Coordinates of C-alpha atoms in Angstrom, one line a residue:
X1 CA -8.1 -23.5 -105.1
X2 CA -6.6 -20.4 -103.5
X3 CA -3.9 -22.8 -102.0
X4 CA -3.4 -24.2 -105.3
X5 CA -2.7 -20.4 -106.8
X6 CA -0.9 -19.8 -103.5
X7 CA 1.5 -22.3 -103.8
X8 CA 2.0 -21.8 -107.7
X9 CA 2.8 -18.2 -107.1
X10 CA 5.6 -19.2 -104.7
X11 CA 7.2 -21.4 -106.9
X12 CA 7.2 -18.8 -109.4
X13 CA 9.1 -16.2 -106.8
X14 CA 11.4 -18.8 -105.8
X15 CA 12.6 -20.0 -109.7
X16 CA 12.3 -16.3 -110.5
X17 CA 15.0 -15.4 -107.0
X18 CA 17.2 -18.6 -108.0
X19 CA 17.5 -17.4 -111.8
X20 CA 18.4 -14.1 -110.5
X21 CA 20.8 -15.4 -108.6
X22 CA 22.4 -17.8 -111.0
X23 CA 22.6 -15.0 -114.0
X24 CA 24.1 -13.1 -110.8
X25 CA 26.8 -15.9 -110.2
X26 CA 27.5 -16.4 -113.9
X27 CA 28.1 -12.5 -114.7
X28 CA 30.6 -12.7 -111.9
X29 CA 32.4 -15.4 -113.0
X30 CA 32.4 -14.1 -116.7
X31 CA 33.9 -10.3 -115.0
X32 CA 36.4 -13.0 -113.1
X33 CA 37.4 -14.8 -116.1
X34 CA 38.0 -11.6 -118.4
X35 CA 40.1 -10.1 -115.8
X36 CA 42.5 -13.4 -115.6
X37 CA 42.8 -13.5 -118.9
X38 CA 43.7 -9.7 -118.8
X39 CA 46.1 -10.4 -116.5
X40 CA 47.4 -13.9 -117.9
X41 CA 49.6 -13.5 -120.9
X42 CA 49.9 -16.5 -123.6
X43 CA 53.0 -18.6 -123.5
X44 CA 56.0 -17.1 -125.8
X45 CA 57.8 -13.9 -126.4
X46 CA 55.8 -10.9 -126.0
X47 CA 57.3 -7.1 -127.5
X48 CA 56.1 -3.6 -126.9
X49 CA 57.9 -0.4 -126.6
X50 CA 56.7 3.4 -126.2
X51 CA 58.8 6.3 -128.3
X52 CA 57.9 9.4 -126.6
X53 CA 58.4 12.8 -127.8
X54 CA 58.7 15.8 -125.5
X55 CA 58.9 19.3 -126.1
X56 CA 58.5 22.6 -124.0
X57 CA 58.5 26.3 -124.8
X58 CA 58.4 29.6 -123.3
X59 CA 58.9 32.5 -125.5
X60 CA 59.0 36.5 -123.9
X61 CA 58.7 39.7 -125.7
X62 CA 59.7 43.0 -124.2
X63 CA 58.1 41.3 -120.9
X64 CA 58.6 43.9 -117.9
X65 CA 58.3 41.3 -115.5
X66 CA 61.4 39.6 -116.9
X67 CA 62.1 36.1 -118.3
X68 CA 64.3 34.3 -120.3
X69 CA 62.9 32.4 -123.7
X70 CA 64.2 29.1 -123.6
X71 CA 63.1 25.8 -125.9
X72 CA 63.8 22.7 -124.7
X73 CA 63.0 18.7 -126.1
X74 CA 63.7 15.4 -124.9
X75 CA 62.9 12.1 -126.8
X76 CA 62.5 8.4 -124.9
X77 CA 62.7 4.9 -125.8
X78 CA 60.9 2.3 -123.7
X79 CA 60.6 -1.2 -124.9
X80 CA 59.9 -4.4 -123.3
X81 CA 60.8 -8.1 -124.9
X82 CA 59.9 -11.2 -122.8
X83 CA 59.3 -14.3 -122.6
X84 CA 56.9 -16.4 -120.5
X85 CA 56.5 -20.6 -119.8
X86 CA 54.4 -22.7 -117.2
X87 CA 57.9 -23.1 -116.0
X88 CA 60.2 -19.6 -117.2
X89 CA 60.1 -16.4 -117.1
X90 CA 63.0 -14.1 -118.7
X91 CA 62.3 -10.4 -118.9
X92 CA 63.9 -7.9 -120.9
X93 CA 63.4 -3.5 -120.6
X94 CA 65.2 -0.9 -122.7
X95 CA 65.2 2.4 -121.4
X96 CA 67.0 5.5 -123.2
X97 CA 66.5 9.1 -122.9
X98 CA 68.3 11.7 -124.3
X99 CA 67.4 15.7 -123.7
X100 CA 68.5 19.4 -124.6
X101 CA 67.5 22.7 -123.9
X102 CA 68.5 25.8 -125.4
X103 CA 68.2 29.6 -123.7
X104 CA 68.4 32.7 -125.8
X105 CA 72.3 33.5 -126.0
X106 CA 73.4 30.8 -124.9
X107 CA 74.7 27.6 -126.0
X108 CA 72.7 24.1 -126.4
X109 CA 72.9 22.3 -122.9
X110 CA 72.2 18.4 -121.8
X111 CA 69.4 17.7 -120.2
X112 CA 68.9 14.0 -119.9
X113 CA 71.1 11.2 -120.9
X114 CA 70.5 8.0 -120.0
X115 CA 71.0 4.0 -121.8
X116 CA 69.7 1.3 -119.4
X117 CA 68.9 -2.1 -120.0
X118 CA 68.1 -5.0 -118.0
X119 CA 67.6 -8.7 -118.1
X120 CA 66.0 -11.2 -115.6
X121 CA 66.2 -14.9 -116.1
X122 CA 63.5 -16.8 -113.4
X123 CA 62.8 -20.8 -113.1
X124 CA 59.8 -21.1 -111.0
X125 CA 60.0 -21.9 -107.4
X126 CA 56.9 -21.8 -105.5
X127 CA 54.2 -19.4 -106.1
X128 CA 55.5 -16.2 -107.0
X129 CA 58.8 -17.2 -106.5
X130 CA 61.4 -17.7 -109.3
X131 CA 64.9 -18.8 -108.9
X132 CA 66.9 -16.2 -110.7
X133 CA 69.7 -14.7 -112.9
X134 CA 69.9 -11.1 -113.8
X135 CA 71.6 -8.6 -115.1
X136 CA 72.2 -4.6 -115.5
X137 CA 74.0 -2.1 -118.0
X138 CA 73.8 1.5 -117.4
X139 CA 75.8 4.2 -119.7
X140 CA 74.8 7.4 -121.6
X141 CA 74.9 8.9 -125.3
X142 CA 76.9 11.9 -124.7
X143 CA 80.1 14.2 -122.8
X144 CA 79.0 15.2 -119.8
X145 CA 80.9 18.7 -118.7
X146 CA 81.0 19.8 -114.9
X147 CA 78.2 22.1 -114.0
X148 CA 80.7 24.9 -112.3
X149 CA 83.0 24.8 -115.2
X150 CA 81.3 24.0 -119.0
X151 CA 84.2 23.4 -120.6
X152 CA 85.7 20.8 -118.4
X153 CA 84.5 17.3 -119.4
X154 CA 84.0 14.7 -117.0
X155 CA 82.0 12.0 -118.7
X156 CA 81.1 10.5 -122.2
X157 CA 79.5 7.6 -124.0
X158 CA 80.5 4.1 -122.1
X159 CA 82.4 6.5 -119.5
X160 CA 81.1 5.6 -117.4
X161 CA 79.5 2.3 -117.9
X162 CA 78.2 0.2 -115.5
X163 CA 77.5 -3.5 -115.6
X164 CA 76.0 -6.1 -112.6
X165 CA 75.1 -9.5 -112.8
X166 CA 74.3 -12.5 -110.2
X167 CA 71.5 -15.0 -108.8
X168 CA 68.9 -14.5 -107.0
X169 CA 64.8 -14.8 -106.3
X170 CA 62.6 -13.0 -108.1
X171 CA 58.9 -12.2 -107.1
X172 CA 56.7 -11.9 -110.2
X173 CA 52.8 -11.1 -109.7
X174 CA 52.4 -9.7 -113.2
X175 CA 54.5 -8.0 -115.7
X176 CA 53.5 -4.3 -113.9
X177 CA 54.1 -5.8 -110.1
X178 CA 57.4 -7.8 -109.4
X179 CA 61.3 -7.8 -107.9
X180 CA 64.5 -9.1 -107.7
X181 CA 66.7 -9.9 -104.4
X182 CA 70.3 -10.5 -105.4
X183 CA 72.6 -11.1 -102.5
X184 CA 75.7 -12.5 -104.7
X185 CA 76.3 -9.2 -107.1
X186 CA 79.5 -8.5 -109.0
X187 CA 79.6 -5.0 -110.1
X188 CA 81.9 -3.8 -112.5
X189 CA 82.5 0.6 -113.0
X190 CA 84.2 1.3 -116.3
X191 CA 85.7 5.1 -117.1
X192 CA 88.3 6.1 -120.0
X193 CA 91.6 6.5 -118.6
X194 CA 92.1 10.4 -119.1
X195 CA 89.3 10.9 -116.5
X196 CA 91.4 9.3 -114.0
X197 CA 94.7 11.0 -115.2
X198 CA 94.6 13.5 -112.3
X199 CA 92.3 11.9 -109.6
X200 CA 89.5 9.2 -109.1
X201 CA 86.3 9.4 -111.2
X202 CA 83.2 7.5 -110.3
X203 CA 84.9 5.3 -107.7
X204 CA 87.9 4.5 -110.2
X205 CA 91.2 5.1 -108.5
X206 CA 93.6 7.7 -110.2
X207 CA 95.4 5.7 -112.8
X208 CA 92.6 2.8 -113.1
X209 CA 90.2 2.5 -116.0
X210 CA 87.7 -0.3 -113.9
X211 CA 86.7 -0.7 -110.2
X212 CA 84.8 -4.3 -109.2
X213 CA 82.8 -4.5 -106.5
X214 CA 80.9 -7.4 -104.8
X215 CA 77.5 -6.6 -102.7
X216 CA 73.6 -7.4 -103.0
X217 CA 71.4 -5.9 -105.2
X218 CA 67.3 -5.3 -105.1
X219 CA 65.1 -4.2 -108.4
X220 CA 61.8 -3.5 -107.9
X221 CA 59.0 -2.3 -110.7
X222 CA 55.6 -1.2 -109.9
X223 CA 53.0 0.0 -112.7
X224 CA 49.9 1.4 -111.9
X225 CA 46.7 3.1 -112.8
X226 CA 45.9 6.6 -110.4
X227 CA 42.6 6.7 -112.0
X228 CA 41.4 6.7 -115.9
X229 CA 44.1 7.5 -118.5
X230 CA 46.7 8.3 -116.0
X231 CA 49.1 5.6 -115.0
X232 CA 52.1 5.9 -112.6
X233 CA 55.6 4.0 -113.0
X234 CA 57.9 2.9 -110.4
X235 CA 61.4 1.8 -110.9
X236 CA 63.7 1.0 -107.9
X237 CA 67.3 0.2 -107.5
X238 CA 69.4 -0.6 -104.6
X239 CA 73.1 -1.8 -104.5
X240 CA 75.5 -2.0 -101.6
X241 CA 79.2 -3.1 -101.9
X242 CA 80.3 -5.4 -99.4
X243 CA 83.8 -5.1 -99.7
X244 CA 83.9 -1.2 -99.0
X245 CA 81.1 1.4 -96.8
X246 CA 78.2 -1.3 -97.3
X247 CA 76.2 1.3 -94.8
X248 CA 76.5 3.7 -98.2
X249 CA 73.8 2.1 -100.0
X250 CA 72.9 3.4 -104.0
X251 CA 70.1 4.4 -104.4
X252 CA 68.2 5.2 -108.1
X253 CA 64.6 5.4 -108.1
X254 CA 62.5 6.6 -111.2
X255 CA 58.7 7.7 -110.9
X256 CA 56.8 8.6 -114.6
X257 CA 53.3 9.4 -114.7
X258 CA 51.9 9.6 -117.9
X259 CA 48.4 11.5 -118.6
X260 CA 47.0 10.3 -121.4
X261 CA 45.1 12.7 -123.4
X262 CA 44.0 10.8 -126.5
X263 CA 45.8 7.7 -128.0
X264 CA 49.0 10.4 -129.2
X265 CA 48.8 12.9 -127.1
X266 CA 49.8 12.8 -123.1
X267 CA 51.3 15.1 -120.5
X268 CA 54.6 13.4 -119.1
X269 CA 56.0 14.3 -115.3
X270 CA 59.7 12.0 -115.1
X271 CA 61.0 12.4 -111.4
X272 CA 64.8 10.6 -110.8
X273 CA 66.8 10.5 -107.4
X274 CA 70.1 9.0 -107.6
X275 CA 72.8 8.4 -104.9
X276 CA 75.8 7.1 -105.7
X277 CA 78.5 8.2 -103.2
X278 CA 81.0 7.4 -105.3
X279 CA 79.8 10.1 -108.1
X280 CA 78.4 12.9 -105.6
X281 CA 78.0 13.0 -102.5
X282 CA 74.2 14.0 -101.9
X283 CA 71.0 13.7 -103.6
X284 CA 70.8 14.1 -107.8
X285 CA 67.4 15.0 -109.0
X286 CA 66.1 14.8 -112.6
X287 CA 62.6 16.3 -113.2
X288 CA 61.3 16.7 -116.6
X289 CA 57.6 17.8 -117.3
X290 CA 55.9 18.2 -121.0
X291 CA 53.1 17.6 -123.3
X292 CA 54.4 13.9 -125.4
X293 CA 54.0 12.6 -128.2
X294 CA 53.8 8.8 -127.6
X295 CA 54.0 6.4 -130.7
X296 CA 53.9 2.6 -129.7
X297 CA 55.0 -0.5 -131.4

């Protein structure tokens, strides 16, 4: 008797361990399965876009230890429209930003000004590999005036204006994770002729209004999460020309965190490098920082 009740009560422990074990095996292939699908978007065009709203303020009154009131805004457009197949993949970002800020007794200045879009055309390869096509246009809204001298202007809407295309291979993990090697790139710089009246502009020779240039190109993008609510965004761009200084490589990388604070509501850090030898020689660096208003669609 007592081995019959011995051996009973093992069976029960063992189908007891083994169910445990399979609802184990099935809630990990469930998690599994909802992450893939988080990650794996339906075939067909996709849209979303992001209108952010960003204002800043300091105000001073009779404030010994000095200080300057100043109000400042900046408003953003970032929308996405692509399209996905077992065998294509063409993706599609609009970025705009336009900025001013204002000091007591003074006039309204710029602040950020920026029209970018870009299009990527990939037939799948192997893997993450996608045989590609892609292409660039970069321009801003408004004059630009020289920062030693206000009332000199040395840029303005589609001056200048900049426009790449060629094939390539693009790597595409997911929609936040992917990039694009272009070796064959034709880049074309366009400026209004009375901003080469006197000297080059923006690689333009004096008397030009356009300057091609032939090189490789590399776009990278890179979205992810720091931690709960905050995310971080990565945009990269490299270009070098072959035909002239291909050591002088262009550089314009983006970085925007975003810190959500309720489904509106978020604090906004923007950080952009650019060089471009052929505009500055150096380093230019955008920072803007403020509580957003974020509206998607």
């Amino acid at each position: 008797m007592k081995r019959i009740l011995l051996t009973i009560t093992l069976l029960i422990s063992a189908n007891t361990i083994f169910s445990q074990e399979t609802d184990k095996d099935r809630l990990k292939r469930t998690e599994e399965a909802v992450d893939k699908l988080k990650e794996e978007k339906p075939n067909g065009w996709s849209k979303k876009g992001t209108f952010t709203l960003l204002a800043n303020q300091a105000s001073f009154t009779n404030w010994q230890a000095g200080g300057q009131s100043n109000i400042s805004g900046n408003i953003g457009l970032n929308y996405d429209i692509n399209y996905k197949s077992d065998n294509w993949t063409w993706d599609n970002k609009l970025i705009s930003n336009y900025g001013l800020s204002k000091n007591s007794g003074q006039e309204l200045v710029k602040t950020d000004d920026r029209i970018e879009f870009n299009s990527i055309l990939g037939k799948k390869a192997k893997g993450y590999w996608y045989y590609s096509a892609f292409f660039n246009f970069r321009t801003q809204f408004d004059s630009g005036f020289d920062p030693k001298n206000l009332n000199v202007k040395i840029s303005h809407f589609f001056s200048p204006a900049y426009f790449q295309i060629g094939p390539g291979m693009l790597w595409k993990k997911s929609d936040d994770f992917k990039f694009n090697i272009a070796p064959l790139t034709s880049r074309l710089i366009v400026v209004h002729p009375h901003f080469t009246e006197f000297g080059s502009s923006f690689g333009v020779e004096r008397g030009d209004s356009s300057r091609f240039e032939f090189g490789a190109s590399f776009i990278g993008y890179y979205k992810f999460k720091l931690m709960e609510n905050i995310t971080a965004e990565n945009i990269l761009s490299l270009y070098t020309n072959y035909l002239e200084d291909p050591q002088n490589v262009d550089l314009d990388y983006t970085l925007n965190i975003v810190m959500k604070i309720n489904k509106t509501l978020s604090t906004n850090i923007a950080f952009q490098t650019i060089y471009d030898d052929n505009a500055f020689r150096g380093f230019q660096i955008r920072e803007v920082i403020g509580l957003g208003v974020n509206f998607g669609f």
